[in-house]
């Protein structure tokens, strides 16, 4: 990779890792909040869905702003806002304040993906590799966020932990203020030139609507359906997964002899947190493989294969968990690997169906769909858990990758 490519990947990778550090620390806090406050999984799932929904809802205006003002300013503002929201979370006296803090986090974090991915798609010449490393950095945050949160919860109250999580954002802002790179270095090497009449970001509501109508070709619309099914399954699966895993795992004292049964440390050490973090760590390999595949095969072929695998894993996850620890670990590894292999595949697909001048807008729609509509997956899984239990929840969630397979195959046939 060239110096400009490396500078962009470093900048976006750091920010991406922090976005997901905060995002995936929330399910760890959910386990604590379920015992700390008199709430049901249905209510708390809805509260979390509000924050995650705003994480997606702000992506579209974020994409428009990225096209107009560039990515550096947007990403820096994102980092500042996320740190401030977790500072508010650290003083939350109840569920209402938690909902407000998560909502503010969602709005701040929402601008990252359209800004960061637009930057990679227009500034990094080795785009597939850039997406791969960017995704790996995100998964490092996805894995380290819950792991760091779980470890800190061994020693501190959850509010103190939320305050300590502000520190990385402060450091990232300091770095962001020094980053320099050419945001459009790769436009000439993009998969194609901008469409006729593509003269940059929309300057008015009328131009925004015109650009949006032009963007939504049949191919782009199908790609949005692919992104929707991914978002619903991603959020529906991960939000309550630490709590679900805890129902299948034996006490930690059966594995780690340094803990005395019934000791305070044994009670605080939740083995499910660490299996959850391990599952997310496996996603780093998935991101790398998915990114490399975008440079070697048709993205629609990769999407179809991964969605099919996820549907099978969802159907077999609970039977595997009930069969013992080894099958549960195997199912968790497959889930983590496949879930994150999807991301660079659909990100590259979006780039193929959108012009460079509207790349921020296209990723704005992508993450409005992925995280905004996808946030409903948290509420869906919360209500399914309350109504039909864990087995019924995974059967219901399996519908989403099955639909993703159908949409990916349809998109592949459209390109024939």
mmCIF file of C-alpha atoms in Angstrom:
data_model
loop_
_atom_site.group_PDB
_atom_site.id
_atom_site.type_symbol
_atom_site.label_atom_id
_atom_site.label_comp_id
_atom_site.label_asym_id
_atom_site.label_seq_id
_atom_site.Cartn_x
_atom_site.Cartn_y
_atom_site.Cartn_z
ATOM 1 C CA UNK A 1 0.000 0.000 0.000
ATOM 2 C CA UNK A 2 1.141 3.565 -0.702
ATOM 3 C CA UNK A 3 1.716 6.142 2.029
ATOM 4 C CA UNK A 4 -1.635 7.822 1.393
ATOM 5 C CA UNK A 5 -3.406 4.458 1.546
ATOM 6 C CA UNK A 6 -1.705 3.605 4.838
ATOM 7 C CA UNK A 7 -2.513 7.009 6.344
ATOM 8 C CA UNK A 8 -6.202 6.668 5.478
ATOM 9 C CA UNK A 9 -6.421 3.065 6.680
ATOM 10 C CA UNK A 10 -4.722 4.001 9.973
ATOM 11 C CA UNK A 11 -7.024 6.963 10.534
ATOM 12 C CA UNK A 12 -10.230 5.139 9.663
ATOM 13 C CA UNK A 13 -9.120 1.955 11.408
ATOM 14 C CA UNK A 14 -8.600 3.755 14.713
ATOM 15 C CA UNK A 15 -11.971 5.497 14.515
ATOM 16 C CA UNK A 16 -13.738 2.344 13.323
ATOM 17 C CA UNK A 17 -12.315 0.345 16.207
ATOM 18 C CA UNK A 18 -13.599 2.876 18.733
ATOM 19 C CA UNK A 19 -17.069 3.085 17.179
ATOM 20 C CA UNK A 20 -17.464 -0.645 17.663
ATOM 21 C CA UNK A 21 -15.754 -0.661 21.056
ATOM 22 C CA UNK A 22 -18.620 1.469 22.314
ATOM 23 C CA UNK A 23 -21.272 -0.309 20.254
ATOM 24 C CA UNK A 24 -20.435 -3.788 21.538
ATOM 25 C CA UNK A 25 -19.801 -2.732 25.125
ATOM 26 C CA UNK A 26 -23.537 -2.026 25.331
ATOM 27 C CA UNK A 27 -24.644 -5.715 25.363
ATOM 28 C CA UNK A 28 -22.267 -6.266 28.309
ATOM 29 C CA UNK A 29 -23.898 -3.383 30.149
ATOM 30 C CA UNK A 30 -27.296 -4.857 29.244
ATOM 31 C CA UNK A 31 -26.548 -7.908 31.402
ATOM 32 C CA UNK A 32 -25.783 -5.596 34.341
ATOM 33 C CA UNK A 33 -28.809 -3.386 33.729
ATOM 34 C CA UNK A 34 -31.131 -6.400 33.721
ATOM 35 C CA UNK A 35 -30.152 -7.012 37.349
ATOM 36 C CA UNK A 36 -29.626 -3.365 38.343
ATOM 37 C CA UNK A 37 -33.034 -2.072 37.248
ATOM 38 C CA UNK A 38 -36.574 -3.532 37.260
ATOM 39 C CA UNK A 39 -36.821 -3.987 33.489
ATOM 40 C CA UNK A 40 -37.755 -6.831 31.140
ATOM 41 C CA UNK A 41 -35.750 -7.942 28.120
ATOM 42 C CA UNK A 42 -38.537 -6.532 25.943
ATOM 43 C CA UNK A 43 -38.291 -3.038 27.474
ATOM 44 C CA UNK A 44 -34.506 -2.966 27.607
ATOM 45 C CA UNK A 45 -34.297 -4.315 24.063
ATOM 46 C CA UNK A 46 -36.468 -1.419 22.937
ATOM 47 C CA UNK A 47 -34.301 1.106 24.839
ATOM 48 C CA UNK A 48 -31.163 -0.271 23.207
ATOM 49 C CA UNK A 49 -32.904 -0.317 19.833
ATOM 50 C CA UNK A 50 -33.472 3.452 20.121
ATOM 51 C CA UNK A 51 -29.742 4.111 20.413
ATOM 52 C CA UNK A 52 -28.865 1.627 17.712
ATOM 53 C CA UNK A 53 -31.653 3.019 15.532
ATOM 54 C CA UNK A 54 -30.210 6.520 15.732
ATOM 55 C CA UNK A 55 -26.826 4.969 14.941
ATOM 56 C CA UNK A 56 -28.373 4.183 11.577
ATOM 57 C CA UNK A 57 -30.743 7.138 11.192
ATOM 58 C CA UNK A 58 -27.937 9.690 11.271
ATOM 59 C CA UNK A 59 -25.972 7.876 8.589
ATOM 60 C CA UNK A 60 -27.838 9.457 5.666
ATOM 61 C CA UNK A 61 -27.248 13.093 6.658
ATOM 62 C CA UNK A 62 -23.747 12.020 7.671
ATOM 63 C CA UNK A 63 -23.153 10.726 4.166
ATOM 64 C CA UNK A 64 -24.343 13.974 2.598
ATOM 65 C CA UNK A 65 -22.094 15.976 4.930
ATOM 66 C CA UNK A 66 -19.140 13.704 4.113
ATOM 67 C CA UNK A 67 -19.594 14.379 0.385
ATOM 68 C CA UNK A 68 -19.710 18.115 1.021
ATOM 69 C CA UNK A 69 -17.182 18.731 3.800
ATOM 70 C CA UNK A 70 -14.899 15.694 3.684
ATOM 71 C CA UNK A 71 -14.362 12.897 6.169
ATOM 72 C CA UNK A 72 -11.798 14.293 8.601
ATOM 73 C CA UNK A 73 -14.148 16.790 10.253
ATOM 74 C CA UNK A 74 -17.016 14.290 10.397
ATOM 75 C CA UNK A 75 -14.960 11.515 11.965
ATOM 76 C CA UNK A 76 -13.438 13.855 14.561
ATOM 77 C CA UNK A 77 -16.905 15.107 15.539
ATOM 78 C CA UNK A 78 -18.013 11.492 15.832
ATOM 79 C CA UNK A 79 -15.211 10.727 18.302
ATOM 80 C CA UNK A 80 -16.012 13.793 20.424
ATOM 81 C CA UNK A 81 -19.722 12.959 20.521
ATOM 82 C CA UNK A 82 -19.205 9.315 21.473
ATOM 83 C CA UNK A 83 -16.935 10.263 24.367
ATOM 84 C CA UNK A 84 -19.456 12.811 25.632
ATOM 85 C CA UNK A 85 -22.342 10.357 25.455
ATOM 86 C CA UNK A 86 -20.507 7.734 27.520
ATOM 87 C CA UNK A 87 -19.651 10.433 30.028
ATOM 88 C CA UNK A 88 -23.401 11.055 30.365
ATOM 89 C CA UNK A 89 -23.993 7.303 30.640
ATOM 90 C CA UNK A 90 -21.591 7.184 33.574
ATOM 91 C CA UNK A 91 -23.901 9.386 35.668
ATOM 92 C CA UNK A 92 -27.191 7.793 34.560
ATOM 93 C CA UNK A 93 -29.505 7.282 37.571
ATOM 94 C CA UNK A 94 -32.030 5.167 35.679
ATOM 95 C CA UNK A 95 -33.248 3.693 32.422
ATOM 96 C CA UNK A 96 -34.504 7.004 30.992
ATOM 97 C CA UNK A 97 -31.058 8.607 31.212
ATOM 98 C CA UNK A 98 -29.528 5.451 29.786
ATOM 99 C CA UNK A 99 -31.890 5.764 26.818
ATOM 100 C CA UNK A 100 -30.884 9.422 26.311
ATOM 101 C CA UNK A 101 -27.172 8.624 26.550
ATOM 102 C CA UNK A 102 -27.476 5.733 24.098
ATOM 103 C CA UNK A 103 -29.459 7.961 21.758
ATOM 104 C CA UNK A 104 -26.728 10.611 21.825
ATOM 105 C CA UNK A 105 -24.111 7.924 21.232
ATOM 106 C CA UNK A 106 -26.106 6.656 18.256
ATOM 107 C CA UNK A 107 -26.331 10.117 16.678
ATOM 108 C CA UNK A 108 -22.612 10.777 17.149
ATOM 109 C CA UNK A 109 -21.524 7.349 15.894
ATOM 110 C CA UNK A 110 -23.907 7.434 12.938
ATOM 111 C CA UNK A 111 -21.721 9.702 10.818
ATOM 112 C CA UNK A 112 -18.696 7.417 10.992
ATOM 113 C CA UNK A 113 -19.504 4.674 8.484
ATOM 114 C CA UNK A 114 -20.579 6.837 5.540
ATOM 115 C CA UNK A 115 -17.629 9.189 6.136
ATOM 116 C CA UNK A 116 -15.036 6.485 6.772
ATOM 117 C CA UNK A 117 -16.109 4.131 3.997
ATOM 118 C CA UNK A 118 -16.456 6.965 1.484
ATOM 119 C CA UNK A 119 -12.917 7.974 2.384
ATOM 120 C CA UNK A 120 -11.582 4.480 1.729
ATOM 121 C CA UNK A 121 -13.510 4.099 -1.512
ATOM 122 C CA UNK A 122 -12.244 7.421 -2.935
ATOM 123 C CA UNK A 123 -8.827 7.695 -1.267
ATOM 124 C CA UNK A 124 -7.405 4.153 -1.094
ATOM 125 C CA UNK A 125 -6.249 2.670 -4.383
ATOM 126 C CA UNK A 126 -6.156 -0.918 -3.057
ATOM 127 C CA UNK A 127 -9.804 -0.683 -2.077
ATOM 128 C CA UNK A 128 -10.464 -4.344 -1.255
ATOM 129 C CA UNK A 129 -7.407 -4.508 0.982
ATOM 130 C CA UNK A 130 -8.388 -1.188 2.542
ATOM 131 C CA UNK A 131 -11.842 -2.540 3.369
ATOM 132 C CA UNK A 132 -10.246 -5.685 4.806
ATOM 133 C CA UNK A 133 -7.908 -3.827 7.173
ATOM 134 C CA UNK A 134 -10.630 -1.340 8.047
ATOM 135 C CA UNK A 135 -12.950 -4.211 8.920
ATOM 136 C CA UNK A 136 -10.264 -5.948 10.959
ATOM 137 C CA UNK A 137 -9.731 -2.775 12.990
ATOM 138 C CA UNK A 138 -13.466 -2.577 13.562
ATOM 139 C CA UNK A 139 -13.535 -6.166 14.757
ATOM 140 C CA UNK A 140 -10.611 -5.493 17.074
ATOM 141 C CA UNK A 141 -12.851 -2.856 18.686
ATOM 142 C CA UNK A 142 -15.830 -5.192 18.561
ATOM 143 C CA UNK A 143 -13.855 -7.827 20.461
ATOM 144 C CA UNK A 144 -11.897 -5.533 22.796
ATOM 145 C CA UNK A 145 -14.923 -3.402 23.713
ATOM 146 C CA UNK A 146 -16.823 -6.180 25.491
ATOM 147 C CA UNK A 147 -13.604 -7.760 26.811
ATOM 148 C CA UNK A 148 -12.354 -4.486 28.288
ATOM 149 C CA UNK A 149 -15.801 -3.728 29.699
ATOM 150 C CA UNK A 150 -16.090 -7.179 31.263
ATOM 151 C CA UNK A 151 -12.626 -6.954 32.841
ATOM 152 C CA UNK A 152 -13.287 -3.486 34.241
ATOM 153 C CA UNK A 153 -16.599 -4.664 35.675
ATOM 154 C CA UNK A 154 -14.656 -7.139 37.811
ATOM 155 C CA UNK A 155 -13.216 -4.215 39.755
ATOM 156 C CA UNK A 156 -15.554 -1.249 39.268
ATOM 157 C CA UNK A 157 -19.210 -0.275 39.261
ATOM 158 C CA UNK A 158 -20.716 -0.060 35.782
ATOM 159 C CA UNK A 159 -20.939 3.733 35.959
ATOM 160 C CA UNK A 160 -17.212 3.994 36.667
ATOM 161 C CA UNK A 161 -16.537 1.645 33.756
ATOM 162 C CA UNK A 162 -18.583 3.864 31.429
ATOM 163 C CA UNK A 163 -16.505 6.876 32.536
ATOM 164 C CA UNK A 164 -13.226 5.019 31.947
ATOM 165 C CA UNK A 165 -14.331 4.191 28.408
ATOM 166 C CA UNK A 166 -14.286 7.921 27.639
ATOM 167 C CA UNK A 167 -10.468 7.945 27.831
ATOM 168 C CA UNK A 168 -9.821 6.198 24.452
ATOM 169 C CA UNK A 169 -12.015 8.757 22.683
ATOM 170 C CA UNK A 170 -9.911 11.598 24.084
ATOM 171 C CA UNK A 171 -6.746 9.978 22.732
ATOM 172 C CA UNK A 172 -8.337 9.315 19.348
ATOM 173 C CA UNK A 173 -9.416 12.941 18.980
ATOM 174 C CA UNK A 174 -5.851 14.038 19.675
ATOM 175 C CA UNK A 175 -4.598 11.735 16.911
ATOM 176 C CA UNK A 176 -7.337 12.751 14.463
ATOM 177 C CA UNK A 177 -6.288 16.380 14.700
ATOM 178 C CA UNK A 178 -2.839 15.469 13.313
ATOM 179 C CA UNK A 179 -3.913 13.135 10.466
ATOM 180 C CA UNK A 180 -3.213 14.317 6.869
ATOM 181 C CA UNK A 181 -4.061 12.562 3.583
ATOM 182 C CA UNK A 182 -5.561 13.012 0.103
ATOM 183 C CA UNK A 183 -9.233 12.004 0.276
ATOM 184 C CA UNK A 184 -9.663 11.635 -3.505
ATOM 185 C CA UNK A 185 -6.396 9.949 -4.502
ATOM 186 C CA UNK A 186 -8.137 6.815 -5.796
ATOM 187 C CA UNK A 187 -11.058 8.335 -7.728
ATOM 188 C CA UNK A 188 -9.294 7.808 -11.052
ATOM 189 C CA UNK A 189 -8.721 4.141 -10.212
ATOM 190 C CA UNK A 190 -12.291 3.538 -9.074
ATOM 191 C CA UNK A 191 -14.303 0.843 -10.769
ATOM 192 C CA UNK A 192 -15.645 3.438 -13.191
ATOM 193 C CA UNK A 193 -16.023 7.131 -13.721
ATOM 194 C CA UNK A 194 -18.766 9.109 -12.088
ATOM 195 C CA UNK A 195 -22.028 9.059 -13.941
ATOM 196 C CA UNK A 196 -22.832 11.804 -16.441
ATOM 197 C CA UNK A 197 -23.783 14.958 -14.639
ATOM 198 C CA UNK A 198 -22.301 13.800 -11.347
ATOM 199 C CA UNK A 199 -20.841 17.063 -10.066
ATOM 200 C CA UNK A 200 -20.448 16.251 -6.401
ATOM 201 C CA UNK A 201 -22.697 16.363 -3.348
ATOM 202 C CA UNK A 202 -26.211 17.843 -3.505
ATOM 203 C CA UNK A 203 -26.467 21.548 -2.739
ATOM 204 C CA UNK A 204 -30.220 21.604 -2.077
ATOM 205 C CA UNK A 205 -33.117 19.357 -1.134
ATOM 206 C CA UNK A 206 -34.074 19.137 -4.794
ATOM 207 C CA UNK A 207 -30.595 17.991 -5.795
ATOM 208 C CA UNK A 208 -30.527 15.542 -2.886
ATOM 209 C CA UNK A 209 -33.783 13.981 -4.077
ATOM 210 C CA UNK A 210 -32.537 13.915 -7.670
ATOM 211 C CA UNK A 211 -29.260 12.258 -6.647
ATOM 212 C CA UNK A 212 -31.169 9.759 -4.515
ATOM 213 C CA UNK A 213 -33.513 8.833 -7.375
ATOM 214 C CA UNK A 214 -30.555 8.370 -9.703
ATOM 215 C CA UNK A 215 -28.712 6.299 -7.102
ATOM 216 C CA UNK A 216 -31.552 3.844 -6.564
ATOM 217 C CA UNK A 217 -31.116 1.680 -9.613
ATOM 218 C CA UNK A 218 -32.490 -1.860 -9.427
ATOM 219 C CA UNK A 219 -29.047 -3.133 -8.472
ATOM 220 C CA UNK A 220 -28.567 -0.594 -5.681
ATOM 221 C CA UNK A 221 -32.063 -1.276 -4.328
ATOM 222 C CA UNK A 222 -31.315 -5.006 -4.183
ATOM 223 C CA UNK A 223 -28.025 -4.257 -2.462
ATOM 224 C CA UNK A 224 -30.000 -2.281 0.145
ATOM 225 C CA UNK A 225 -32.187 -5.332 0.781
ATOM 226 C CA UNK A 226 -29.036 -7.384 1.305
ATOM 227 C CA UNK A 227 -27.814 -4.793 3.814
ATOM 228 C CA UNK A 228 -31.200 -4.777 5.592
ATOM 229 C CA UNK A 229 -31.206 -8.516 6.214
ATOM 230 C CA UNK A 230 -27.615 -8.352 7.435
ATOM 231 C CA UNK A 231 -28.440 -5.531 9.857
ATOM 232 C CA UNK A 232 -31.488 -7.252 11.333
ATOM 233 C CA UNK A 233 -29.614 -10.503 11.878
ATOM 234 C CA UNK A 234 -26.469 -8.782 13.207
ATOM 235 C CA UNK A 235 -28.318 -6.710 15.784
ATOM 236 C CA UNK A 236 -30.858 -9.386 16.642
ATOM 237 C CA UNK A 237 -28.145 -11.952 17.290
ATOM 238 C CA UNK A 238 -25.571 -9.898 19.183
ATOM 239 C CA UNK A 239 -27.695 -7.740 21.517
ATOM 240 C CA UNK A 240 -28.681 -10.491 23.961
ATOM 241 C CA UNK A 241 -26.008 -13.044 23.063
ATOM 242 C CA UNK A 242 -23.952 -12.605 26.288
ATOM 243 C CA UNK A 243 -27.084 -13.284 28.334
ATOM 244 C CA UNK A 244 -28.027 -16.255 26.112
ATOM 245 C CA UNK A 245 -24.554 -17.780 26.323
ATOM 246 C CA UNK A 246 -24.694 -17.506 30.100
ATOM 247 C CA UNK A 247 -27.636 -19.895 30.086
ATOM 248 C CA UNK A 248 -25.572 -22.643 28.431
ATOM 249 C CA UNK A 249 -22.238 -22.281 30.223
ATOM 250 C CA UNK A 250 -21.383 -23.951 33.561
ATOM 251 C CA UNK A 251 -19.973 -21.922 36.491
ATOM 252 C CA UNK A 252 -16.494 -20.522 35.937
ATOM 253 C CA UNK A 253 -15.124 -22.504 38.912
ATOM 254 C CA UNK A 254 -15.426 -25.684 36.841
ATOM 255 C CA UNK A 255 -12.779 -24.319 34.428
ATOM 256 C CA UNK A 256 -10.674 -21.814 36.369
ATOM 257 C CA UNK A 257 -9.527 -23.326 39.655
ATOM 258 C CA UNK A 258 -8.121 -20.073 41.029
ATOM 259 C CA UNK A 259 -11.677 -19.005 41.831
ATOM 260 C CA UNK A 260 -13.205 -20.345 45.000
ATOM 261 C CA UNK A 261 -16.845 -21.422 44.517
ATOM 262 C CA UNK A 262 -19.138 -18.747 45.946
ATOM 263 C CA UNK A 263 -16.347 -16.163 46.211
ATOM 264 C CA UNK A 264 -17.102 -12.551 45.213
ATOM 265 C CA UNK A 265 -14.644 -12.747 42.298
ATOM 266 C CA UNK A 266 -16.233 -15.935 40.987
ATOM 267 C CA UNK A 267 -19.638 -14.293 41.166
ATOM 268 C CA UNK A 268 -18.419 -11.249 39.213
ATOM 269 C CA UNK A 269 -16.520 -13.277 36.583
ATOM 270 C CA UNK A 270 -19.105 -14.121 33.901
ATOM 271 C CA UNK A 271 -17.654 -16.721 31.531
ATOM 272 C CA UNK A 272 -20.230 -15.768 28.893
ATOM 273 C CA UNK A 273 -18.623 -12.327 28.525
ATOM 274 C CA UNK A 274 -15.337 -13.897 27.497
ATOM 275 C CA UNK A 275 -16.856 -16.412 25.098
ATOM 276 C CA UNK A 276 -18.739 -13.493 23.553
ATOM 277 C CA UNK A 277 -15.502 -11.531 23.202
ATOM 278 C CA UNK A 278 -13.793 -14.573 21.680
ATOM 279 C CA UNK A 279 -16.601 -14.978 19.163
ATOM 280 C CA UNK A 280 -16.168 -11.359 18.123
ATOM 281 C CA UNK A 281 -12.395 -11.732 17.926
ATOM 282 C CA UNK A 282 -12.843 -14.519 15.379
ATOM 283 C CA UNK A 283 -14.623 -11.904 13.288
ATOM 284 C CA UNK A 284 -11.249 -10.260 12.616
ATOM 285 C CA UNK A 285 -10.355 -13.258 10.459
ATOM 286 C CA UNK A 286 -13.770 -13.064 8.822
ATOM 287 C CA UNK A 287 -13.250 -9.408 7.932
ATOM 288 C CA UNK A 288 -9.861 -10.177 6.393
ATOM 289 C CA UNK A 289 -11.164 -13.101 4.354
ATOM 290 C CA UNK A 290 -14.224 -11.152 3.211
ATOM 291 C CA UNK A 291 -12.109 -8.179 2.162
ATOM 292 C CA UNK A 292 -9.690 -10.330 0.185
ATOM 293 C CA UNK A 293 -12.584 -12.165 -1.474
ATOM 294 C CA UNK A 294 -13.903 -8.879 -2.880
ATOM 295 C CA UNK A 295 -10.735 -8.635 -5.000
ATOM 296 C CA UNK A 296 -10.977 -12.257 -6.200
ATOM 297 C CA UNK A 297 -14.618 -13.279 -6.748
ATOM 298 C CA UNK A 298 -17.951 -11.683 -7.565
ATOM 299 C CA UNK A 299 -19.238 -10.104 -4.368
ATOM 300 C CA UNK A 300 -22.735 -11.459 -4.982
ATOM 301 C CA UNK A 301 -21.356 -15.008 -5.027
ATOM 302 C CA UNK A 302 -19.612 -14.423 -1.722
ATOM 303 C CA UNK A 303 -22.718 -12.848 -0.193
ATOM 304 C CA UNK A 304 -24.900 -15.811 -1.197
ATOM 305 C CA UNK A 305 -22.459 -18.337 0.250
ATOM 306 C CA UNK A 306 -22.064 -16.510 3.568
ATOM 307 C CA UNK A 307 -25.788 -15.876 4.018
ATOM 308 C CA UNK A 308 -26.460 -19.556 3.398
ATOM 309 C CA UNK A 309 -23.884 -20.500 6.024
ATOM 310 C CA UNK A 310 -25.377 -18.083 8.556
ATOM 311 C CA UNK A 311 -28.871 -19.503 8.066
ATOM 312 C CA UNK A 312 -27.551 -22.986 8.846
ATOM 313 C CA UNK A 313 -25.620 -21.786 11.897
ATOM 314 C CA UNK A 314 -28.699 -19.983 13.259
ATOM 315 C CA UNK A 315 -30.793 -23.137 12.920
ATOM 316 C CA UNK A 316 -28.175 -25.328 14.601
ATOM 317 C CA UNK A 317 -26.868 -22.922 17.252
ATOM 318 C CA UNK A 318 -29.168 -23.943 20.117
ATOM 319 C CA UNK A 319 -28.952 -27.717 19.429
ATOM 320 C CA UNK A 320 -25.159 -27.342 19.367
ATOM 321 C CA UNK A 321 -25.166 -25.370 22.618
ATOM 322 C CA UNK A 322 -27.311 -28.006 24.294
ATOM 323 C CA UNK A 323 -24.983 -30.770 23.090
ATOM 324 C CA UNK A 324 -22.038 -29.554 25.164
ATOM 325 C CA UNK A 325 -19.223 -27.065 25.443
ATOM 326 C CA UNK A 326 -17.250 -28.187 22.364
ATOM 327 C CA UNK A 327 -20.222 -27.928 19.943
ATOM 328 C CA UNK A 328 -21.135 -24.557 21.487
ATOM 329 C CA UNK A 329 -17.605 -23.265 20.899
ATOM 330 C CA UNK A 330 -17.643 -24.547 17.303
ATOM 331 C CA UNK A 331 -20.999 -22.894 16.592
ATOM 332 C CA UNK A 332 -19.794 -19.637 18.163
ATOM 333 C CA UNK A 333 -16.630 -19.615 16.043
ATOM 334 C CA UNK A 334 -18.641 -20.165 12.860
ATOM 335 C CA UNK A 335 -21.157 -17.490 13.824
ATOM 336 C CA UNK A 336 -18.432 -14.923 14.540
ATOM 337 C CA UNK A 337 -16.472 -15.729 11.385
ATOM 338 C CA UNK A 338 -19.420 -15.688 8.976
ATOM 339 C CA UNK A 339 -21.194 -12.711 10.540
ATOM 340 C CA UNK A 340 -18.225 -10.446 9.897
ATOM 341 C CA UNK A 341 -17.176 -11.942 6.579
ATOM 342 C CA UNK A 342 -20.325 -10.303 5.209
ATOM 343 C CA UNK A 343 -19.277 -6.744 5.961
ATOM 344 C CA UNK A 344 -16.502 -6.101 3.409
ATOM 345 C CA UNK A 345 -18.526 -8.045 0.833
ATOM 346 C CA UNK A 346 -21.561 -5.777 1.061
ATOM 347 C CA UNK A 347 -19.401 -2.659 1.428
ATOM 348 C CA UNK A 348 -17.644 -3.466 -1.855
ATOM 349 C CA UNK A 349 -21.007 -4.273 -3.457
ATOM 350 C CA UNK A 350 -22.278 -0.795 -2.571
ATOM 351 C CA UNK A 351 -19.178 0.738 -4.171
ATOM 352 C CA UNK A 352 -19.899 -1.205 -7.364
ATOM 353 C CA UNK A 353 -23.446 0.165 -7.588
ATOM 354 C CA UNK A 354 -22.739 3.834 -6.784
ATOM 355 C CA UNK A 355 -20.746 6.652 -8.457
ATOM 356 C CA UNK A 356 -17.664 8.114 -6.695
ATOM 357 C CA UNK A 357 -19.199 11.587 -6.378
ATOM 358 C CA UNK A 358 -22.119 10.202 -4.365
ATOM 359 C CA UNK A 359 -20.202 7.595 -2.417
ATOM 360 C CA UNK A 360 -20.911 9.280 0.921
ATOM 361 C CA UNK A 361 -24.610 9.414 0.058
ATOM 362 C CA UNK A 362 -24.606 5.750 -0.937
ATOM 363 C CA UNK A 363 -22.957 4.686 2.319
ATOM 364 C CA UNK A 364 -25.321 6.992 4.172
ATOM 365 C CA UNK A 365 -28.241 4.986 2.810
ATOM 366 C CA UNK A 366 -26.306 1.795 3.523
ATOM 367 C CA UNK A 367 -25.895 2.491 7.215
ATOM 368 C CA UNK A 368 -29.288 4.109 7.595
ATOM 369 C CA UNK A 369 -30.515 0.703 6.476
ATOM 370 C CA UNK A 370 -27.947 -1.491 8.214
ATOM 371 C CA UNK A 371 -28.005 0.161 11.625
ATOM 372 C CA UNK A 372 -31.283 2.104 11.468
ATOM 373 C CA UNK A 373 -33.655 -0.536 10.144
ATOM 374 C CA UNK A 374 -31.331 -3.217 11.525
ATOM 375 C CA UNK A 375 -31.781 -1.828 15.048
ATOM 376 C CA UNK A 376 -35.247 -3.369 15.015
ATOM 377 C CA UNK A 377 -33.435 -6.687 15.327
ATOM 378 C CA UNK A 378 -32.683 -5.849 18.993
ATOM 379 C CA UNK A 379 -36.369 -5.325 19.714
ATOM 380 C CA UNK A 380 -37.316 -8.418 17.693
ATOM 381 C CA UNK A 381 -34.908 -10.645 19.619
ATOM 382 C CA UNK A 382 -35.983 -9.121 22.943
ATOM 383 C CA UNK A 383 -39.645 -9.875 22.273
ATOM 384 C CA UNK A 384 -38.883 -13.327 20.868
ATOM 385 C CA UNK A 385 -36.879 -14.220 23.974
ATOM 386 C CA UNK A 386 -39.770 -13.129 26.174
ATOM 387 C CA UNK A 387 -42.371 -14.946 24.072
ATOM 388 C CA UNK A 388 -40.810 -18.139 22.680
ATOM 389 C CA UNK A 389 -37.486 -18.596 24.464
ATOM 390 C CA UNK A 390 -33.991 -19.066 23.083
ATOM 391 C CA UNK A 391 -34.772 -21.860 20.607
ATOM 392 C CA UNK A 392 -37.656 -19.969 19.062
ATOM 393 C CA UNK A 393 -35.574 -16.795 18.909
ATOM 394 C CA UNK A 394 -32.819 -18.391 16.822
ATOM 395 C CA UNK A 395 -35.381 -20.033 14.543
ATOM 396 C CA UNK A 396 -36.983 -16.648 13.998
ATOM 397 C CA UNK A 397 -33.669 -14.898 13.402
ATOM 398 C CA UNK A 398 -32.692 -17.526 10.791
ATOM 399 C CA UNK A 399 -35.285 -15.957 8.476
ATOM 400 C CA UNK A 400 -33.038 -12.923 7.946
ATOM 401 C CA UNK A 401 -29.990 -14.669 6.419
ATOM 402 C CA UNK A 402 -32.337 -16.867 4.405
ATOM 403 C CA UNK A 403 -33.844 -13.733 2.871
ATOM 404 C CA UNK A 404 -30.348 -12.311 2.384
ATOM 405 C CA UNK A 405 -29.463 -15.401 0.352
ATOM 406 C CA UNK A 406 -32.494 -14.831 -1.871
ATOM 407 C CA UNK A 407 -31.617 -11.159 -2.446
ATOM 408 C CA UNK A 408 -27.950 -11.928 -3.140
ATOM 409 C CA UNK A 409 -28.872 -14.583 -5.721
ATOM 410 C CA UNK A 410 -31.341 -12.173 -7.343
ATOM 411 C CA UNK A 411 -28.615 -9.516 -7.556
ATOM 412 C CA UNK A 412 -26.220 -12.065 -9.064
ATOM 413 C CA UNK A 413 -28.786 -13.028 -11.714
ATOM 414 C CA UNK A 414 -29.355 -9.344 -12.504
ATOM 415 C CA UNK A 415 -25.654 -9.018 -13.393
ATOM 416 C CA UNK A 416 -25.613 -12.015 -15.719
#
